[in-house]
Amino acid sequence: MSDLEKKIEAIDDMTREIAAIQHNNYFILEQYRLVEEQINKVRTKYEKKFSGKLASDDLLNKKIKQYREELELRNEVLPQSKKKLVLRITGQLKVQFLKAMLQDFAANDIETVTLDDMVNWCSRKSRSKGAAKILNELGIGDISIPSTQFFQTTINGNNIRLYPTEAYVTKKPPEPAHFIVKKWKTWFDKEEDRMLAGKQNKEDKTTARNRKVHSK
């Protein structure tokens, strides 16, 4: 094999491995992109007033670090109930979390789940080894899911619903409503890319219109 062929093979191997890392850590890359986007908006807002950079990157980074340390110190002295969580569960992260949860339920032949079942799956105290590994990798702690509103989220400025109507079954009290795992997962696998891109389907658009009507 010539040096050129070895180089081409190395390029293929390297890019394949990098693609796998990016694919497996999509949520981290997406979170980073959103943070950078927010930071750039703030910088632009202030730099517009002075037609350019306010100071060197070194000076700005030092002051940012200083203020971050102050915020961390303030947070540390607060009681646990008032501490701010570092992680905000964005729409994209909810998609990643639901994908992992549905895969785990399906792998364990669980046919139906309630909101309480999902909360228990997320709980640090009761989560299974599989759930613990998944949620630790996602950086997610305990999650509160008070209602199906948790599965209504915003991605790229659009209201997106993360489950299909046919997968949700309501019951008369005291029997709790539940989701049918197989139907939800089948739908989710087909719709995942659309949801991550923030593209609405007909149901999303109808829900968004109804929200506007009720908010008036």
mmCIF file of C-alpha atoms in Angstrom:
data_model
loop_
_atom_site.group_PDB
_atom_site.id
_atom_site.type_symbol
_atom_site.label_atom_id
_atom_site.label_comp_id
_atom_site.label_asym_id
_atom_site.label_seq_id
_atom_site.Cartn_x
_atom_site.Cartn_y
_atom_site.Cartn_z
ATOM 1 C CA MET A 1 0.000 0.000 0.000
ATOM 2 C CA SER A 2 1.412 3.381 -1.003
ATOM 3 C CA ASP A 3 1.761 6.337 1.383
ATOM 4 C CA LEU A 4 -1.091 8.084 -0.426
ATOM 5 C CA GLU A 5 -3.394 5.094 0.033
ATOM 6 C CA LYS A 6 -2.413 4.858 3.720
ATOM 7 C CA LYS A 7 -3.189 8.545 4.142
ATOM 8 C CA ILE A 8 -6.601 8.188 2.477
ATOM 9 C CA GLU A 9 -7.409 5.180 4.694
ATOM 10 C CA ALA A 10 -6.299 7.116 7.794
ATOM 11 C CA ILE A 11 -8.521 10.058 6.788
ATOM 12 C CA ASP A 12 -11.496 7.700 6.417
ATOM 13 C CA ASP A 13 -10.847 6.072 9.807
ATOM 14 C CA MET A 14 -10.312 9.380 11.578
ATOM 15 C CA THR A 15 -13.410 11.081 10.163
ATOM 16 C CA ARG A 16 -15.538 7.985 10.887
ATOM 17 C CA GLU A 17 -14.455 8.020 14.533
ATOM 18 C CA ILE A 18 -15.050 11.773 14.867
ATOM 19 C CA ALA A 19 -18.511 11.411 13.284
ATOM 20 C CA ALA A 20 -19.374 8.683 15.822
ATOM 21 C CA ILE A 21 -18.252 10.894 18.737
ATOM 22 C CA GLN A 22 -20.316 13.830 17.435
ATOM 23 C CA HIS A 23 -23.342 11.591 16.865
ATOM 24 C CA ASN A 24 -23.158 10.100 20.368
ATOM 25 C CA ASN A 25 -22.746 13.530 21.960
ATOM 26 C CA TYR A 26 -25.227 15.503 19.884
ATOM 27 C CA PHE A 27 -26.926 17.044 22.937
ATOM 28 C CA ILE A 28 -23.616 18.457 24.229
ATOM 29 C CA LEU A 29 -22.777 20.014 20.857
ATOM 30 C CA GLU A 30 -26.279 21.442 20.552
ATOM 31 C CA GLN A 31 -26.150 22.920 24.058
ATOM 32 C CA TYR A 32 -22.769 24.471 23.257
ATOM 33 C CA ARG A 33 -24.135 25.969 20.029
ATOM 34 C CA LEU A 34 -27.097 27.528 21.876
ATOM 35 C CA VAL A 35 -24.820 28.983 24.570
ATOM 36 C CA GLU A 36 -22.456 30.464 21.983
ATOM 37 C CA GLU A 37 -25.423 31.940 20.144
ATOM 38 C CA GLN A 38 -26.649 33.670 23.315
ATOM 39 C CA ILE A 39 -23.167 34.966 24.154
ATOM 40 C CA ASN A 40 -22.708 36.396 20.657
ATOM 41 C CA LYS A 41 -26.034 38.239 20.925
ATOM 42 C CA VAL A 42 -24.942 39.873 24.199
ATOM 43 C CA ARG A 43 -21.549 40.881 22.779
ATOM 44 C CA THR A 44 -23.153 42.303 19.649
ATOM 45 C CA LYS A 45 -25.614 44.343 21.733
ATOM 46 C CA TYR A 46 -22.848 46.123 23.647
ATOM 47 C CA GLU A 47 -20.270 46.355 20.857
ATOM 48 C CA LYS A 48 -22.766 48.093 18.570
ATOM 49 C CA LYS A 49 -22.785 51.037 20.973
ATOM 50 C CA PHE A 50 -19.040 51.560 20.468
ATOM 51 C CA SER A 51 -18.669 50.345 16.876
ATOM 52 C CA GLY A 52 -16.312 47.506 17.771
ATOM 53 C CA LYS A 53 -14.702 45.454 20.515
ATOM 54 C CA LEU A 54 -14.853 46.954 24.002
ATOM 55 C CA ALA A 55 -11.584 45.365 25.196
ATOM 56 C CA SER A 56 -9.135 42.553 24.497
ATOM 57 C CA ASP A 57 -10.342 38.951 24.758
ATOM 58 C CA ASP A 58 -7.918 38.365 27.647
ATOM 59 C CA LEU A 59 -9.422 41.185 29.714
ATOM 60 C CA LEU A 60 -12.993 40.154 28.926
ATOM 61 C CA ASN A 61 -12.312 36.503 29.766
ATOM 62 C CA LYS A 62 -10.710 37.475 33.101
ATOM 63 C CA LYS A 63 -13.730 39.566 34.083
ATOM 64 C CA ILE A 64 -16.159 36.859 32.942
ATOM 65 C CA LYS A 65 -14.280 34.316 35.057
ATOM 66 C CA GLN A 66 -14.406 36.697 38.027
ATOM 67 C CA TYR A 67 -18.178 37.151 37.757
ATOM 68 C CA ARG A 68 -18.747 33.420 37.289
ATOM 69 C CA GLU A 69 -16.834 32.708 40.495
ATOM 70 C CA GLU A 70 -18.965 35.298 42.310
ATOM 71 C CA LEU A 71 -22.162 33.660 41.036
ATOM 72 C CA GLU A 72 -20.947 30.227 42.114
ATOM 73 C CA LEU A 73 -20.125 31.528 45.609
ATOM 74 C CA ARG A 74 -23.547 33.143 45.954
ATOM 75 C CA ASN A 75 -25.211 29.936 44.826
ATOM 76 C CA GLU A 76 -23.244 27.867 47.346
ATOM 77 C CA VAL A 77 -24.501 29.843 50.353
ATOM 78 C CA LEU A 78 -28.162 29.505 49.348
ATOM 79 C CA PRO A 79 -30.298 26.739 50.888
ATOM 80 C CA GLN A 80 -30.728 23.696 48.642
ATOM 81 C CA SER A 81 -34.304 24.658 47.742
ATOM 82 C CA LYS A 82 -33.168 28.007 46.315
ATOM 83 C CA LYS A 83 -30.028 26.922 44.493
ATOM 84 C CA LYS A 84 -30.140 27.437 40.764
ATOM 85 C CA LEU A 85 -29.637 24.348 38.639
ATOM 86 C CA VAL A 86 -26.865 24.706 36.087
ATOM 87 C CA LEU A 87 -28.677 22.635 33.485
ATOM 88 C CA ARG A 88 -31.766 23.924 31.704
ATOM 89 C CA ILE A 89 -33.647 21.174 29.911
ATOM 90 C CA THR A 90 -34.027 22.613 26.429
ATOM 91 C CA GLY A 91 -36.294 21.233 23.737
ATOM 92 C CA GLN A 92 -33.428 19.399 22.045
ATOM 93 C CA LEU A 93 -32.348 17.843 25.336
ATOM 94 C CA LYS A 94 -35.915 16.682 26.000
ATOM 95 C CA VAL A 95 -35.819 14.877 22.647
ATOM 96 C CA GLN A 96 -32.572 13.137 23.637
ATOM 97 C CA PHE A 97 -33.951 12.257 27.070
ATOM 98 C CA LEU A 98 -37.203 10.828 25.651
ATOM 99 C CA LYS A 99 -35.359 8.824 23.015
ATOM 100 C CA ALA A 100 -33.202 7.203 25.707
ATOM 101 C CA MET A 101 -36.183 6.569 27.990
ATOM 102 C CA LEU A 102 -38.350 4.990 25.280
ATOM 103 C CA GLN A 103 -35.472 2.785 24.139
ATOM 104 C CA ASP A 104 -34.937 1.600 27.720
ATOM 105 C CA PHE A 105 -38.659 0.901 28.275
ATOM 106 C CA ALA A 106 -38.876 -0.995 24.963
ATOM 107 C CA ALA A 107 -35.722 -3.006 25.743
ATOM 108 C CA ASN A 108 -37.317 -4.087 29.032
ATOM 109 C CA ASP A 109 -40.639 -5.033 27.340
ATOM 110 C CA ILE A 110 -42.601 -2.369 29.216
ATOM 111 C CA GLU A 111 -45.890 -1.867 27.370
ATOM 112 C CA THR A 112 -47.417 1.184 29.092
ATOM 113 C CA VAL A 113 -46.106 3.955 31.343
ATOM 114 C CA THR A 114 -47.707 6.702 33.425
ATOM 115 C CA LEU A 115 -46.246 10.094 34.280
ATOM 116 C CA ASP A 116 -45.329 8.681 37.693
ATOM 117 C CA ASP A 117 -43.492 5.793 36.026
ATOM 118 C CA MET A 118 -41.415 8.283 34.052
ATOM 119 C CA VAL A 119 -40.647 10.361 37.141
ATOM 120 C CA ASN A 120 -39.542 7.191 38.953
ATOM 121 C CA TRP A 121 -37.373 6.227 35.971
ATOM 122 C CA CYS A 122 -35.595 9.578 36.333
ATOM 123 C CA SER A 123 -35.333 9.564 40.126
ATOM 124 C CA ARG A 124 -31.823 9.150 41.518
ATOM 125 C CA LYS A 125 -33.241 6.976 44.310
ATOM 126 C CA SER A 126 -35.159 4.514 42.170
ATOM 127 C CA ARG A 127 -33.631 4.676 38.685
ATOM 128 C CA SER A 128 -32.360 1.413 37.238
ATOM 129 C CA LYS A 129 -28.744 0.857 36.235
ATOM 130 C CA GLY A 130 -29.687 1.438 32.608
ATOM 131 C CA ALA A 131 -31.520 4.670 33.377
ATOM 132 C CA ALA A 132 -28.707 5.868 35.655
ATOM 133 C CA LYS A 133 -26.102 5.384 32.918
ATOM 134 C CA ILE A 134 -28.247 7.141 30.316
ATOM 135 C CA LEU A 135 -29.190 10.119 32.496
ATOM 136 C CA ASN A 136 -25.680 10.542 33.867
ATOM 137 C CA GLU A 137 -24.348 10.722 30.317
ATOM 138 C CA LEU A 138 -26.998 13.340 29.491
ATOM 139 C CA GLY A 139 -26.148 15.257 32.662
ATOM 140 C CA ILE A 140 -29.745 15.051 33.909
ATOM 141 C CA GLY A 141 -30.732 14.674 37.541
ATOM 142 C CA ASP A 142 -34.255 14.227 38.917
ATOM 143 C CA ILE A 143 -36.986 15.514 36.604
ATOM 144 C CA SER A 144 -40.445 16.743 37.524
ATOM 145 C CA ILE A 145 -43.150 15.770 35.001
ATOM 146 C CA PRO A 146 -46.344 17.246 36.501
ATOM 147 C CA SER A 147 -48.414 16.883 33.322
ATOM 148 C CA THR A 148 -48.266 16.201 29.592
ATOM 149 C CA GLN A 149 -47.331 19.889 29.196
ATOM 150 C CA PHE A 150 -43.770 18.695 29.845
ATOM 151 C CA PHE A 151 -43.890 17.198 26.346
ATOM 152 C CA GLN A 152 -44.879 20.528 24.768
ATOM 153 C CA THR A 153 -41.650 22.374 24.102
ATOM 154 C CA THR A 154 -40.036 25.036 21.926
ATOM 155 C CA ILE A 155 -37.326 24.211 19.401
ATOM 156 C CA ASN A 156 -35.875 26.850 17.073
ATOM 157 C CA GLY A 157 -38.721 29.210 18.020
ATOM 158 C CA ASN A 158 -41.513 26.760 17.169
ATOM 159 C CA ASN A 159 -43.933 24.924 19.460
ATOM 160 C CA ILE A 160 -43.246 21.198 19.126
ATOM 161 C CA ARG A 161 -45.223 18.322 20.650
ATOM 162 C CA LEU A 162 -43.117 15.313 21.609
ATOM 163 C CA TYR A 163 -45.772 12.595 21.560
ATOM 164 C CA PRO A 164 -48.658 11.530 19.283
ATOM 165 C CA THR A 165 -52.288 11.664 20.404
ATOM 166 C CA GLU A 166 -52.813 7.976 19.627
ATOM 167 C CA ALA A 167 -50.111 6.943 22.112
ATOM 168 C CA TYR A 168 -51.819 8.676 25.054
ATOM 169 C CA VAL A 169 -54.747 6.933 26.756
ATOM 170 C CA THR A 170 -56.883 8.760 29.335
ATOM 171 C CA LYS A 171 -58.771 6.886 32.045
ATOM 172 C CA LYS A 172 -61.516 7.705 34.511
ATOM 173 C CA PRO A 173 -60.198 8.628 37.993
ATOM 174 C CA PRO A 174 -58.697 7.163 40.056
ATOM 175 C CA GLU A 175 -57.079 5.105 37.278
ATOM 176 C CA PRO A 176 -54.194 7.147 35.825
ATOM 177 C CA ALA A 177 -53.759 7.981 32.161
ATOM 178 C CA HIS A 178 -50.876 6.233 30.424
ATOM 179 C CA PHE A 179 -48.732 6.164 27.303
ATOM 180 C CA ILE A 180 -48.431 3.126 25.015
ATOM 181 C CA VAL A 181 -44.667 2.661 24.679
ATOM 182 C CA LYS A 182 -44.614 0.850 21.315
ATOM 183 C CA LYS A 183 -46.851 3.420 19.573
ATOM 184 C CA TRP A 184 -44.912 6.322 21.071
ATOM 185 C CA LYS A 185 -41.519 4.878 20.161
ATOM 186 C CA THR A 186 -42.563 3.986 16.594
ATOM 187 C CA TRP A 187 -43.832 7.535 16.046
ATOM 188 C CA PHE A 188 -40.821 9.064 17.827
ATOM 189 C CA ASP A 189 -38.288 7.181 15.671
ATOM 190 C CA LYS A 190 -39.941 8.577 12.532
ATOM 191 C CA GLU A 191 -40.327 12.125 13.841
ATOM 192 C CA GLU A 192 -37.029 12.593 15.731
ATOM 193 C CA ASP A 193 -35.131 14.469 12.996
ATOM 194 C CA ARG A 194 -38.116 16.748 12.324
ATOM 195 C CA MET A 195 -38.505 17.606 16.011
ATOM 196 C CA LEU A 196 -34.790 18.304 16.492
ATOM 197 C CA ALA A 197 -34.920 20.664 13.506
ATOM 198 C CA GLY A 198 -37.893 22.493 15.074
ATOM 199 C CA LYS A 199 -40.187 21.790 12.123
ATOM 200 C CA GLN A 200 -43.885 21.746 12.979
ATOM 201 C CA ASN A 201 -46.407 19.187 11.773
ATOM 202 C CA LYS A 202 -50.158 19.812 11.525
ATOM 203 C CA GLU A 203 -50.763 18.895 15.166
ATOM 204 C CA ASP A 204 -48.041 21.301 16.338
ATOM 205 C CA LYS A 205 -49.536 24.146 14.301
ATOM 206 C CA THR A 206 -53.034 23.462 15.645
ATOM 207 C CA THR A 207 -51.757 23.417 19.235
ATOM 208 C CA ALA A 208 -49.863 26.688 18.665
ATOM 209 C CA ARG A 209 -52.992 28.369 17.239
ATOM 210 C CA ASN A 210 -55.124 27.182 20.184
ATOM 211 C CA ARG A 211 -52.558 28.565 22.632
ATOM 212 C CA LYS A 212 -52.720 31.972 20.969
ATOM 213 C CA VAL A 213 -56.522 31.988 21.112
ATOM 214 C CA HIS A 214 -56.589 31.064 24.817
ATOM 215 C CA SER A 215 -53.899 33.587 25.701
ATOM 216 C CA LYS A 216 -55.927 36.506 24.323
#
